[in-house]
Coordinates of C-alpha atoms and ligand atoms in Angstrom, one line a residue:
M28 CA 274.5 -100.4 4.7
T29 CA 274.1 -103.1 7.3
A30 CA 272.8 -106.6 6.5
G31 CA 269.0 -106.3 6.4
I32 CA 266.8 -103.4 7.1
T33 CA 267.3 -102.7 10.8
R34 CA 268.0 -99.0 11.2
I35 CA 264.9 -96.9 10.6
C36 CA 265.0 -93.1 10.8
I37 CA 261.7 -91.2 10.9
L38 CA 262.2 -87.6 10.1
G39 CA 259.4 -85.4 11.8
G40 CA 257.5 -85.5 15.0
G41 CA 254.0 -84.4 14.0
T42 CA 251.0 -86.6 13.9
A43 CA 252.5 -88.6 11.0
G44 CA 255.9 -89.1 12.6
W45 CA 254.7 -90.3 16.0
M46 CA 251.9 -92.5 14.5
T47 CA 254.6 -94.1 12.4
A48 CA 257.0 -94.5 15.3
A49 CA 254.2 -96.0 17.5
A50 CA 253.1 -98.5 14.9
L51 CA 256.6 -99.7 13.9
S52 CA 257.7 -100.0 17.6
R53 CA 254.6 -102.1 18.3
K54 CA 254.4 -104.2 15.1
F55 CA 258.0 -105.1 14.9
K56 CA 258.9 -105.3 18.5
N57 CA 260.5 -108.7 18.0
L58 CA 262.6 -107.7 15.1
G59 CA 265.0 -105.6 17.1
L60 CA 264.7 -102.6 14.9
D61 CA 266.7 -99.5 15.8
L62 CA 264.1 -96.7 15.5
T63 CA 265.2 -93.1 15.7
L64 CA 262.8 -90.1 15.3
I65 CA 264.3 -86.7 14.6
E66 CA 262.2 -83.6 15.2
S67 CA 262.9 -79.9 15.6
D68 CA 261.0 -77.9 18.3
Q69 CA 262.2 -74.8 16.6
I70 CA 260.4 -75.7 13.4
G71 CA 257.3 -77.2 15.2
T72 CA 254.4 -78.9 13.6
V73 CA 251.6 -77.8 11.3
G74 CA 249.4 -77.5 14.4
V75 CA 246.0 -78.5 12.9
G76 CA 244.3 -81.8 12.1
E77 CA 241.7 -82.5 14.8
A78 CA 238.9 -84.4 13.1
T79 CA 239.3 -88.1 12.1
L80 CA 237.5 -91.0 10.4
P81 CA 236.3 -94.2 12.2
H82 CA 239.3 -96.2 11.0
I83 CA 241.6 -94.5 13.6
R84 CA 239.9 -96.6 16.2
F85 CA 241.4 -99.7 14.6
F86 CA 244.8 -98.0 14.6
N87 CA 244.6 -97.3 18.3
Q88 CA 243.2 -100.7 19.1
A89 CA 246.1 -102.4 17.2
L90 CA 248.5 -100.4 19.4
G91 CA 246.6 -101.7 22.5
I92 CA 245.6 -98.2 23.5
D93 CA 242.9 -97.8 26.2
E94 CA 240.1 -95.7 24.7
P95 CA 239.0 -93.7 27.7
A96 CA 242.6 -93.0 28.7
F97 CA 243.4 -91.8 25.2
M98 CA 240.3 -89.6 25.1
K99 CA 241.1 -88.0 28.4
A100 CA 244.7 -87.3 27.4
T101 CA 243.8 -85.8 24.1
E102 CA 240.7 -83.8 25.2
A103 CA 238.8 -85.9 22.6
T104 CA 235.1 -86.0 21.8
F105 CA 233.2 -88.6 19.8
K106 CA 232.3 -88.0 16.2
L107 CA 229.3 -89.6 14.5
G108 CA 229.7 -87.7 11.2
I109 CA 230.1 -84.3 9.6
E110 CA 227.3 -81.7 9.2
F111 CA 227.5 -79.9 5.9
C112 CA 225.7 -76.5 5.7
D113 CA 225.0 -74.4 2.6
W114 CA 226.7 -76.8 0.1
G115 CA 223.9 -77.8 -2.3
K116 CA 222.0 -74.5 -1.8
L117 CA 222.3 -71.7 0.8
G118 CA 220.1 -72.8 3.7
D119 CA 220.6 -76.6 3.1
R120 CA 222.1 -78.8 5.7
Y121 CA 222.7 -82.5 6.0
I122 CA 224.9 -84.9 8.0
H123 CA 227.2 -87.4 6.4
P124 CA 227.0 -90.1 9.1
F125 CA 229.4 -92.9 9.8
G126 CA 226.9 -95.7 9.3
D127 CA 224.2 -97.3 7.2
Y128 CA 220.7 -96.0 6.5
G129 CA 218.1 -98.5 7.9
L130 CA 218.8 -102.2 7.4
P131 CA 218.9 -104.2 4.2
I132 CA 215.7 -105.8 3.2
D133 CA 216.0 -109.3 1.7
G134 CA 219.6 -108.5 0.9
L135 CA 218.6 -105.3 -1.1
D136 CA 219.9 -101.9 -0.1
F137 CA 217.5 -100.0 2.2
H138 CA 217.7 -96.8 0.3
Q139 CA 216.3 -98.4 -2.8
F140 CA 213.0 -99.1 -0.9
W141 CA 213.0 -95.5 0.3
L142 CA 213.5 -94.3 -3.2
K143 CA 210.5 -96.2 -4.5
L144 CA 208.3 -94.9 -1.7
R145 CA 209.6 -91.4 -2.2
Q146 CA 208.9 -91.6 -5.9
A147 CA 205.4 -93.1 -5.4
E148 CA 204.0 -90.9 -2.6
G149 CA 206.8 -89.0 -0.9
A150 CA 208.6 -90.2 2.2
D151 CA 210.3 -88.9 5.4
R152 CA 213.9 -87.8 4.9
L153 CA 216.3 -90.7 4.6
D154 CA 218.0 -89.4 7.8
A155 CA 214.9 -90.5 9.8
Y156 CA 216.3 -94.1 9.3
S157 CA 219.8 -93.3 10.4
Y158 CA 220.7 -93.7 14.0
P159 CA 224.0 -91.7 13.8
V160 CA 222.2 -88.8 12.1
L161 CA 219.4 -88.6 14.7
A162 CA 221.8 -89.2 17.6
A163 CA 224.2 -86.5 16.3
E164 CA 221.4 -84.0 15.9
R165 CA 220.3 -84.6 19.5
G166 CA 223.8 -84.5 20.9
R167 CA 223.7 -88.1 22.0
F168 CA 226.3 -90.8 22.0
K169 CA 227.1 -94.3 23.2
V170 CA 229.6 -96.8 21.8
P171 CA 227.9 -99.5 19.7
D172 CA 227.6 -102.9 21.3
G173 CA 229.0 -104.8 18.3
N174 CA 225.7 -106.2 17.0
I175 CA 225.9 -104.8 13.5
D176 CA 222.5 -106.2 12.5
Q177 CA 220.8 -104.1 15.2
I178 CA 219.6 -100.5 14.7
G179 CA 221.5 -98.4 17.3
S180 CA 224.6 -100.5 16.8
N181 CA 225.2 -100.5 13.1
F182 CA 227.2 -97.4 13.0
G183 CA 230.9 -96.3 13.3
Y184 CA 232.4 -93.4 15.1
A185 CA 235.5 -91.4 15.1
Y186 CA 237.2 -88.8 17.4
Q187 CA 237.8 -85.1 17.4
F188 CA 241.0 -84.5 19.4
D189 CA 243.8 -82.1 20.0
A190 CA 246.4 -83.2 17.5
G191 CA 249.4 -81.9 19.5
L192 CA 248.2 -83.9 22.5
Y193 CA 247.8 -87.0 20.4
A194 CA 251.3 -86.7 19.1
G195 CA 252.5 -86.3 22.7
F196 CA 250.5 -89.3 23.8
L197 CA 252.1 -91.4 21.0
R198 CA 255.5 -90.0 21.8
T199 CA 255.3 -91.4 25.3
Y200 CA 254.0 -94.7 23.9
S201 CA 256.8 -95.0 21.4
E202 CA 259.6 -94.0 23.8
E203 CA 258.4 -96.6 26.2
R204 CA 258.9 -99.1 23.4
G205 CA 262.4 -98.1 22.6
V206 CA 262.1 -95.3 20.0
K207 CA 264.9 -92.8 20.4
R208 CA 264.0 -89.2 19.9
Q209 CA 266.6 -86.8 18.6
E210 CA 266.0 -83.1 18.9
G211 CA 267.6 -81.1 16.1
K212 CA 267.3 -79.5 12.7
V213 CA 268.2 -81.6 9.7
A214 CA 270.3 -79.6 7.3
D215 CA 270.7 -82.0 4.4
A216 CA 271.0 -85.6 3.3
E217 CA 273.9 -87.6 2.1
L218 CA 273.3 -89.8 -1.0
D219 CA 275.0 -93.1 -1.5
P220 CA 276.8 -92.6 -4.9
N221 CA 276.2 -96.1 -6.1
S222 CA 272.6 -96.8 -5.2
G223 CA 271.3 -93.2 -5.0
H224 CA 269.7 -94.1 -1.7
I225 CA 269.9 -91.8 1.3
A226 CA 272.8 -93.0 3.4
A227 CA 272.5 -90.4 6.3
V228 CA 270.9 -87.1 7.3
R229 CA 273.1 -84.4 8.6
L230 CA 271.9 -82.1 11.4
E231 CA 272.8 -78.5 11.9
D232 CA 274.8 -79.3 15.0
G233 CA 277.1 -81.4 12.8
S234 CA 275.8 -84.9 13.9
R235 CA 274.8 -87.5 11.4
V236 CA 272.1 -90.2 11.5
E237 CA 272.5 -93.2 9.3
A238 CA 269.7 -95.6 8.4
D239 CA 268.7 -98.3 6.0
L240 CA 265.2 -96.9 5.6
F241 CA 264.0 -93.3 6.0
V242 CA 260.4 -92.4 6.6
D243 CA 259.9 -88.8 5.6
C244 CA 257.3 -87.2 7.9
S245 CA 258.7 -83.7 7.6
G246 CA 255.4 -82.1 6.6
F247 CA 254.8 -79.9 3.5
R248 CA 258.5 -79.4 2.9
G249 CA 259.1 -83.1 2.1
L250 CA 262.7 -82.7 3.1
L251 CA 263.9 -86.1 1.9
I252 CA 261.4 -87.2 -0.7
E253 CA 261.4 -83.9 -2.5
Q254 CA 264.3 -81.8 -1.5
A255 CA 266.8 -84.6 -1.5
L256 CA 265.3 -87.1 -4.1
E257 CA 263.4 -84.6 -6.3
T258 CA 260.5 -87.1 -6.7
G259 CA 258.0 -84.6 -8.1
Y260 CA 254.4 -83.6 -7.2
D261 CA 251.2 -84.0 -9.1
D262 CA 249.3 -80.8 -8.7
W263 CA 245.5 -81.3 -8.3
S264 CA 244.6 -77.6 -8.1
E265 CA 242.6 -77.9 -11.3
W266 CA 240.1 -80.0 -9.3
L267 CA 240.7 -78.8 -5.7
P268 CA 241.8 -75.2 -6.0
C269 CA 241.5 -74.1 -2.4
N270 CA 245.1 -73.2 -1.5
R271 CA 245.0 -71.4 1.9
A272 CA 243.6 -71.7 5.3
V273 CA 243.4 -69.7 8.5
A274 CA 242.8 -71.6 11.8
V275 CA 242.0 -70.4 15.3
P276 CA 240.8 -72.2 18.4
C277 CA 238.2 -70.6 20.6
E278 CA 236.5 -71.1 23.9
A279 CA 233.8 -73.7 23.7
N280 CA 230.6 -72.1 24.8
G281 CA 228.4 -74.1 22.5
E282 CA 227.0 -77.5 23.2
L283 CA 229.1 -80.6 23.0
V284 CA 227.8 -82.1 19.8
P285 CA 229.2 -85.3 18.5
Y286 CA 230.0 -84.1 15.0
T287 CA 232.2 -81.8 13.0
R288 CA 230.6 -78.9 11.0
A289 CA 231.7 -77.8 7.5
T290 CA 229.9 -74.7 6.3
A291 CA 230.3 -73.6 2.7
R292 CA 231.4 -70.0 2.2
K293 CA 231.6 -67.8 -0.9
A294 CA 235.3 -68.8 -1.7
G295 CA 235.8 -71.9 0.4
W296 CA 234.4 -73.4 3.6
Q297 CA 234.7 -73.1 7.3
W298 CA 235.2 -75.9 9.9
R299 CA 234.1 -76.2 13.5
I300 CA 235.4 -79.1 15.6
P301 CA 234.2 -79.3 19.2
L302 CA 236.7 -80.8 21.6
Q303 CA 236.3 -81.2 25.4
H304 CA 238.4 -78.1 26.3
R305 CA 237.9 -75.8 23.3
T306 CA 236.6 -75.6 19.8
G307 CA 238.8 -75.8 16.7
N308 CA 237.9 -73.5 13.8
G309 CA 239.3 -72.8 10.4
H310 CA 238.5 -71.3 7.0
V311 CA 239.8 -73.1 3.9
Y312 CA 239.7 -70.8 0.8
W313 CA 240.7 -70.2 -2.7
S314 CA 243.0 -67.1 -2.7
E315 CA 241.9 -66.1 -6.2
F316 CA 238.5 -65.1 -4.9
I317 CA 239.1 -63.7 -1.4
S318 CA 241.8 -61.9 0.4
D319 CA 243.6 -63.3 3.4
D320 CA 242.2 -60.4 5.5
E321 CA 238.7 -61.0 4.5
A322 CA 239.0 -64.8 5.0
A323 CA 240.4 -64.2 8.5
H324 CA 237.6 -61.7 9.2
Q325 CA 234.9 -64.2 8.0
L326 CA 236.3 -66.7 10.5
T327 CA 236.9 -64.6 13.5
S328 CA 233.6 -62.8 13.2
T329 CA 231.7 -66.1 13.4
L330 CA 233.5 -67.7 16.4
E331 CA 231.2 -69.0 19.2
G332 CA 233.5 -67.8 21.9
P333 CA 236.7 -65.7 22.5
A334 CA 239.7 -66.7 20.4
L335 CA 242.4 -68.6 22.4
A336 CA 245.3 -67.8 20.0
E337 CA 246.2 -65.6 17.1
P338 CA 244.8 -66.9 13.8
K339 CA 247.4 -69.1 12.0
K340 CA 247.8 -68.9 8.2
L341 CA 248.5 -72.0 6.2
F342 CA 249.5 -72.3 2.5
F343 CA 249.2 -75.4 0.5
K344 CA 248.9 -76.9 -3.0
T345 CA 246.5 -79.9 -3.2
G346 CA 247.9 -83.0 -4.9
R347 CA 250.2 -86.0 -4.3
R348 CA 253.8 -86.9 -4.4
R349 CA 254.6 -88.7 -7.7
K350 CA 256.0 -91.6 -5.8
F351 CA 255.3 -92.3 -2.1
W352 CA 258.1 -94.8 -1.9
N353 CA 261.2 -93.7 -3.8
R354 CA 264.5 -95.6 -3.3
N355 CA 264.9 -96.0 0.5
V356 CA 262.5 -93.2 1.4
V357 CA 258.8 -93.6 2.2
C358 CA 256.9 -90.4 2.7
I359 CA 253.9 -90.3 5.1
G360 CA 251.7 -87.4 6.1
L361 CA 251.8 -84.0 4.5
S362 CA 255.1 -84.8 2.8
A363 CA 253.1 -87.4 0.7
G364 CA 250.5 -84.9 -0.4
F365 CA 247.6 -82.9 0.7
L366 CA 243.9 -82.9 0.0
E367 CA 241.8 -80.4 1.8
P368 CA 240.4 -81.5 5.2
L369 CA 236.7 -81.4 4.2
E370 CA 236.2 -85.1 5.0
S371 CA 238.9 -85.4 7.7
T372 CA 241.0 -87.7 5.4
S373 CA 244.6 -86.7 6.1
I374 CA 245.1 -88.7 9.3
H375 CA 243.4 -91.6 7.6
L376 CA 245.8 -91.4 4.7
I377 CA 248.7 -91.4 7.2
Q378 CA 247.2 -94.6 8.7
E379 CA 246.9 -96.2 5.3
G380 CA 250.5 -95.3 4.6
I381 CA 251.6 -96.9 7.8
T382 CA 249.6 -100.1 7.5
T383 CA 250.7 -100.5 3.9
L384 CA 254.3 -100.0 4.9
V385 CA 253.9 -102.5 7.7
E386 CA 252.5 -105.1 5.2
L387 CA 255.3 -104.5 2.7
F388 CA 258.0 -103.9 5.2
P389 CA 261.4 -104.8 3.6
K390 CA 263.4 -107.5 5.4
D391 CA 266.8 -107.9 3.7
R392 CA 266.9 -105.2 1.1
I393 CA 264.7 -102.5 -0.5
D394 CA 262.8 -104.3 -3.3
P395 CA 261.5 -102.1 -6.1
L396 CA 258.5 -104.4 -6.4
D397 CA 257.4 -103.5 -2.9
A398 CA 257.8 -99.9 -3.7
E399 CA 255.8 -100.3 -6.9
E400 CA 253.0 -102.0 -5.0
Y401 CA 253.1 -99.4 -2.3
N402 CA 252.9 -96.5 -4.8
E403 CA 250.0 -98.2 -6.7
R404 CA 247.9 -98.6 -3.5
M405 CA 248.6 -95.2 -2.1
G406 CA 248.0 -93.5 -5.4
L407 CA 244.5 -95.1 -5.6
N408 CA 243.8 -94.1 -2.0
F409 CA 244.6 -90.5 -2.8
E410 CA 242.6 -90.5 -6.0
R411 CA 239.5 -91.9 -4.3
V412 CA 239.6 -89.2 -1.7
R413 CA 240.1 -86.6 -4.3
D414 CA 236.9 -87.7 -6.2
F415 CA 234.8 -87.7 -3.0
L416 CA 236.0 -84.3 -2.0
L417 CA 235.3 -82.9 -5.5
L418 CA 231.8 -84.3 -5.4
H419 CA 230.9 -81.8 -2.6
Y420 CA 232.0 -78.9 -4.8
V421 CA 230.4 -80.0 -8.1
A422 CA 227.1 -81.3 -6.8
T423 CA 225.9 -77.8 -6.1
Q424 CA 223.1 -75.5 -7.3
R425 CA 224.9 -72.5 -5.9
D426 CA 225.8 -69.7 -8.3
D427 CA 226.1 -66.8 -5.8
S428 CA 229.9 -66.4 -6.2
A429 CA 232.6 -66.8 -8.7
M430 CA 233.9 -69.9 -7.0
W431 CA 230.6 -71.8 -7.1
R432 CA 230.1 -70.7 -10.7
H433 CA 233.5 -72.1 -11.5
F434 CA 232.6 -75.5 -10.0
R435 CA 229.4 -75.7 -11.9
E436 CA 231.3 -75.5 -15.2
L437 CA 234.1 -77.9 -14.2
T438 CA 234.7 -81.2 -16.1
V439 CA 235.3 -83.8 -13.4
P440 CA 237.6 -86.9 -13.7
D441 CA 235.9 -89.9 -15.5
S442 CA 236.0 -92.0 -12.3
L443 CA 233.8 -89.5 -10.5
Q444 CA 231.5 -88.8 -13.5
E445 CA 230.7 -92.5 -13.8
K446 CA 229.8 -92.6 -10.1
I447 CA 227.4 -89.7 -10.4
D448 CA 225.8 -91.1 -13.6
A449 CA 225.1 -94.5 -12.0
W450 CA 223.6 -92.8 -9.0
L451 CA 221.4 -90.5 -11.1
T452 CA 220.0 -93.3 -13.2
R453 CA 219.0 -95.8 -10.6
G454 CA 220.4 -94.9 -7.2
Y455 CA 223.3 -97.3 -7.6
V456 CA 226.7 -96.5 -6.0
L457 CA 229.5 -97.9 -8.2
K458 CA 232.1 -99.7 -6.0
Y459 CA 235.7 -98.7 -6.2
E460 CA 238.6 -101.0 -5.6
F461 CA 240.3 -99.3 -2.6
G462 CA 239.0 -96.1 -1.3
V463 CA 237.9 -95.3 2.2
F464 CA 234.3 -94.1 1.5
L465 CA 231.7 -96.8 1.2
P466 CA 228.2 -96.4 -0.4
P467 CA 226.4 -94.8 2.6
S468 CA 228.9 -91.9 2.5
W469 CA 228.3 -91.4 -1.2
I470 CA 224.6 -91.6 -0.7
A471 CA 224.7 -89.0 2.1
V472 CA 226.5 -86.5 0.0
M473 CA 224.7 -87.0 -3.2
L474 CA 221.3 -86.9 -1.7
G475 CA 222.4 -84.2 0.7
Q476 CA 223.4 -82.0 -2.2
N477 CA 220.2 -82.7 -4.1
L478 CA 221.3 -85.3 -6.7
T479 CA 218.1 -87.3 -6.9
P480 CA 218.0 -90.6 -8.8
A481 CA 215.5 -90.8 -11.6
H482 CA 214.6 -94.5 -10.8
H483 CA 215.2 -97.1 -8.2
D484 CA 216.7 -100.6 -8.5
P485 CA 214.2 -102.7 -10.5
R486 CA 214.5 -105.5 -8.0
V487 CA 212.4 -103.5 -5.5
G488 CA 209.6 -103.4 -8.1
R489 CA 208.0 -106.6 -6.7
Y490 CA 207.3 -105.1 -3.3
S491 CA 204.0 -103.2 -3.0
I492 CA 204.0 -99.7 -1.8
E493 CA 201.9 -100.7 1.3
D494 CA 204.5 -103.3 2.2
I495 CA 207.4 -100.9 1.8
R496 CA 205.5 -98.2 3.8
D497 CA 205.0 -100.7 6.7
R498 CA 208.6 -101.9 6.7
L499 CA 210.0 -98.4 6.6
E500 CA 207.7 -97.2 9.4
R501 CA 208.8 -100.0 11.7
I502 CA 212.5 -99.1 11.0
R503 CA 211.8 -95.4 11.5
Q504 CA 210.2 -96.0 14.9
E505 CA 212.9 -98.4 16.0
T506 CA 215.6 -95.8 15.1
A507 CA 213.8 -93.1 17.0
R508 CA 213.4 -95.3 20.1
A509 CA 217.1 -96.3 20.0
V510 CA 218.1 -92.6 20.0
D511 CA 215.6 -91.8 22.8
V512 CA 217.4 -94.2 25.2
T513 CA 220.9 -92.9 24.2
P514 CA 222.6 -90.6 26.7
T515 CA 224.0 -87.2 25.9
Q516 CA 227.6 -87.3 24.8
A517 CA 228.6 -85.3 27.9
A518 CA 226.9 -87.9 30.2
F519 CA 228.5 -90.7 28.3
L520 CA 232.0 -89.3 28.4
Q521 CA 231.7 -88.9 32.2
R522 CA 230.4 -92.4 32.7
Y523 CA 232.9 -94.0 30.3
G524 CA 235.8 -92.4 32.2
A525 CA 236.8 -90.4 29.1
A526 CA 236.0 -86.9 30.4
S527 CA 239.1 -84.8 30.8
G528 CA 237.9 -82.8 33.8
T529 CA 236.9 -79.8 31.7
S530 CA 233.3 -79.0 32.5
L531 CA 231.2 -80.5 29.8
R532 CA 228.0 -79.0 28.6
A533 CA 225.5 -81.3 27.0
A534 CA 223.7 -80.4 23.7
Q535 CA 220.0 -79.7 24.0
P536 CA 218.3 -83.0 23.6
Ligands
LIG27 C1 244.2 -76.3 7.3 C2 244.4 -77.8 7.6 C3 243.5 -78.4 8.3 C4 243.6 -79.8 8.6 N1 242.6 -80.5 9.3 C5 242.7 -81.8 9.4 C6 241.7 -82.6 10.0 O1 240.7 -82.1 10.5 N2 241.8 -83.9 10.0 C7 242.9 -84.6 9.5 O2 242.9 -85.8 9.4 N3 243.9 -83.9 9.0 C8 243.8 -82.5 8.9 N4 244.9 -81.8 8.3 C9 246.1 -82.5 8.0 C10 246.9 -82.8 9.3 O3 247.2 -81.6 9.9 C11 248.2 -83.5 8.9 O4 247.9 -84.7 8.1 C12 248.8 -84.0 10.2 O5 249.0 -83.0 11.1 C13 250.2 -84.6 9.9 O6 251.2 -83.6 9.6 P1 252.7 -84.1 9.5 O7 253.1 -84.9 10.7 O8 252.8 -84.8 8.2 O9 253.4 -82.7 9.4 P2 253.8 -81.6 10.5 O10 252.8 -81.5 11.6 O11 254.2 -80.4 9.7 O12 255.2 -82.2 11.1 C14 256.4 -82.1 10.5 C15 257.5 -82.5 11.5 O13 258.7 -82.5 10.8 C16 259.7 -81.8 11.5 N5 260.7 -81.2 10.6 C17 260.5 -80.5 9.5 N6 261.6 -80.1 9.0 C18 262.6 -80.5 9.8 C19 264.0 -80.4 9.8 N7 264.6 -79.8 8.9 N8 264.7 -81.0 10.8 C20 264.0 -81.7 11.8 N9 262.7 -81.8 11.9 C21 262.0 -81.2 10.9 C22 258.9 -80.7 12.3 O14 259.5 -80.3 13.4 C23 257.6 -81.6 12.6 O15 257.9 -82.3 13.8 C24 244.8 -80.5 8.1 C25 245.8 -79.8 7.5 C26 245.6 -78.4 7.2 C27 246.7 -77.7 6.5

């Protein structure tokens, strides 16, 4: 090994590999790191992963990426949230928006006032006080102006993009900053007999790549973290048992709505992700309750336009690697674990993995304490996501298929049960240490799936119903007015310089 940690080898050129390469080349540009990324065109990438969370904007911003240029290059659309159909009951629908409901009143959460009004005399749906929900429903979008105390600006947004184009975009970015790309198939790894660290990887053509630190972005196979180091995997199928997916892009003939859709099915759920040039579709399912053929048929028979490729089958086991950082290997992406894409969290977990690695980046030697800290933080991030995903399955009144009956009987982890109990008693969202989803996200899903609190926060007791009614009405009107003056997403993309040239069709206002 050389003095210090200077030679970094990233194995894999999917979204995880190129995001890692881009971030390390930018963040450590003055350290003179020797960064090599190995990927195999013959193996290819997983080829899915199009919907994101708002945090990705901060990742791109930290790299100094120009938003319109990135959107044009990746055929991206804006995303204000996710629409969930048929989850609580057949026929239900709600949007999980990226943003708050209303505005706090005297420092108290807005939804508590809404709960009191609702309990006293009924109230409009909470969505009537959410700018991102109303804008999404009407196909409208503009970037917020940064004034987070203002209705029409207190929301976040994410992207829906072509993951292959995003990886290509970041490849150009990384190569311009000195990352060396090596094409080839890694055959195996050489372990240092003293430390047990990986000393080098050997490629099928006989070449070797040595490094001080390896980042395993090799996808589900976990070539270094699992096949070489046998780190182990915690299987979470008992909570998230969906284990297969079939994905197919189709021609976009629908409107260009700024949200992803997740529709519950009898043995899983189906996604729809509108990009500028096409629509991404997929069906995630539990193979115990539906055959592959039937799952594929359910998907292809509900496409909005002609399919643009053969349906692609994917197999997975939900869970997480027992250690994300083991010896001199850090795994990021699918090699670190997989939780189904219901809330678009995988790319976010990649981003968390990268930012945590940058924070704890080893200078002179691999310190087990850094690895311990990394493992602790990433473990919590995975657990929080698991609980939030599971909430969608267990907060259901559906009993029309074996899968839904299974979830109604399931005992959930204590961390999730505590959260549900606190909500049901007084509309309180227990705060987690770590975890990407903040209270408005939990409120959206719990209310959207018909978990209604019995009481409200006692502190809103001192406000009269008339006072609450007046305050809420003002916010409702202000929200509606803010949406009225928002352009359609198609118009905004054109004006913003983010339209790719594909003819964009606006959603019906
Ligand atoms: C059904 C499904 C839907 C998804 N939807 C979303 C979504 O909407 N949003 C989201 O955030 N995430 C989603 N994900 C997750 C997302 O696809 C991944 O997190 C993301 O694509 C990162 O994948 P990766 O880079 O880890 O792996 P991969 O894309 O599999 O890349 C692995 C890389 O390793 C290389 N490699 C492997 N073995 C070798 C070898 N022996 N030698 C050389 N190179 C090798 C491959 O060539 C490839 O470049 C979804 C996943 C699935 C399965």
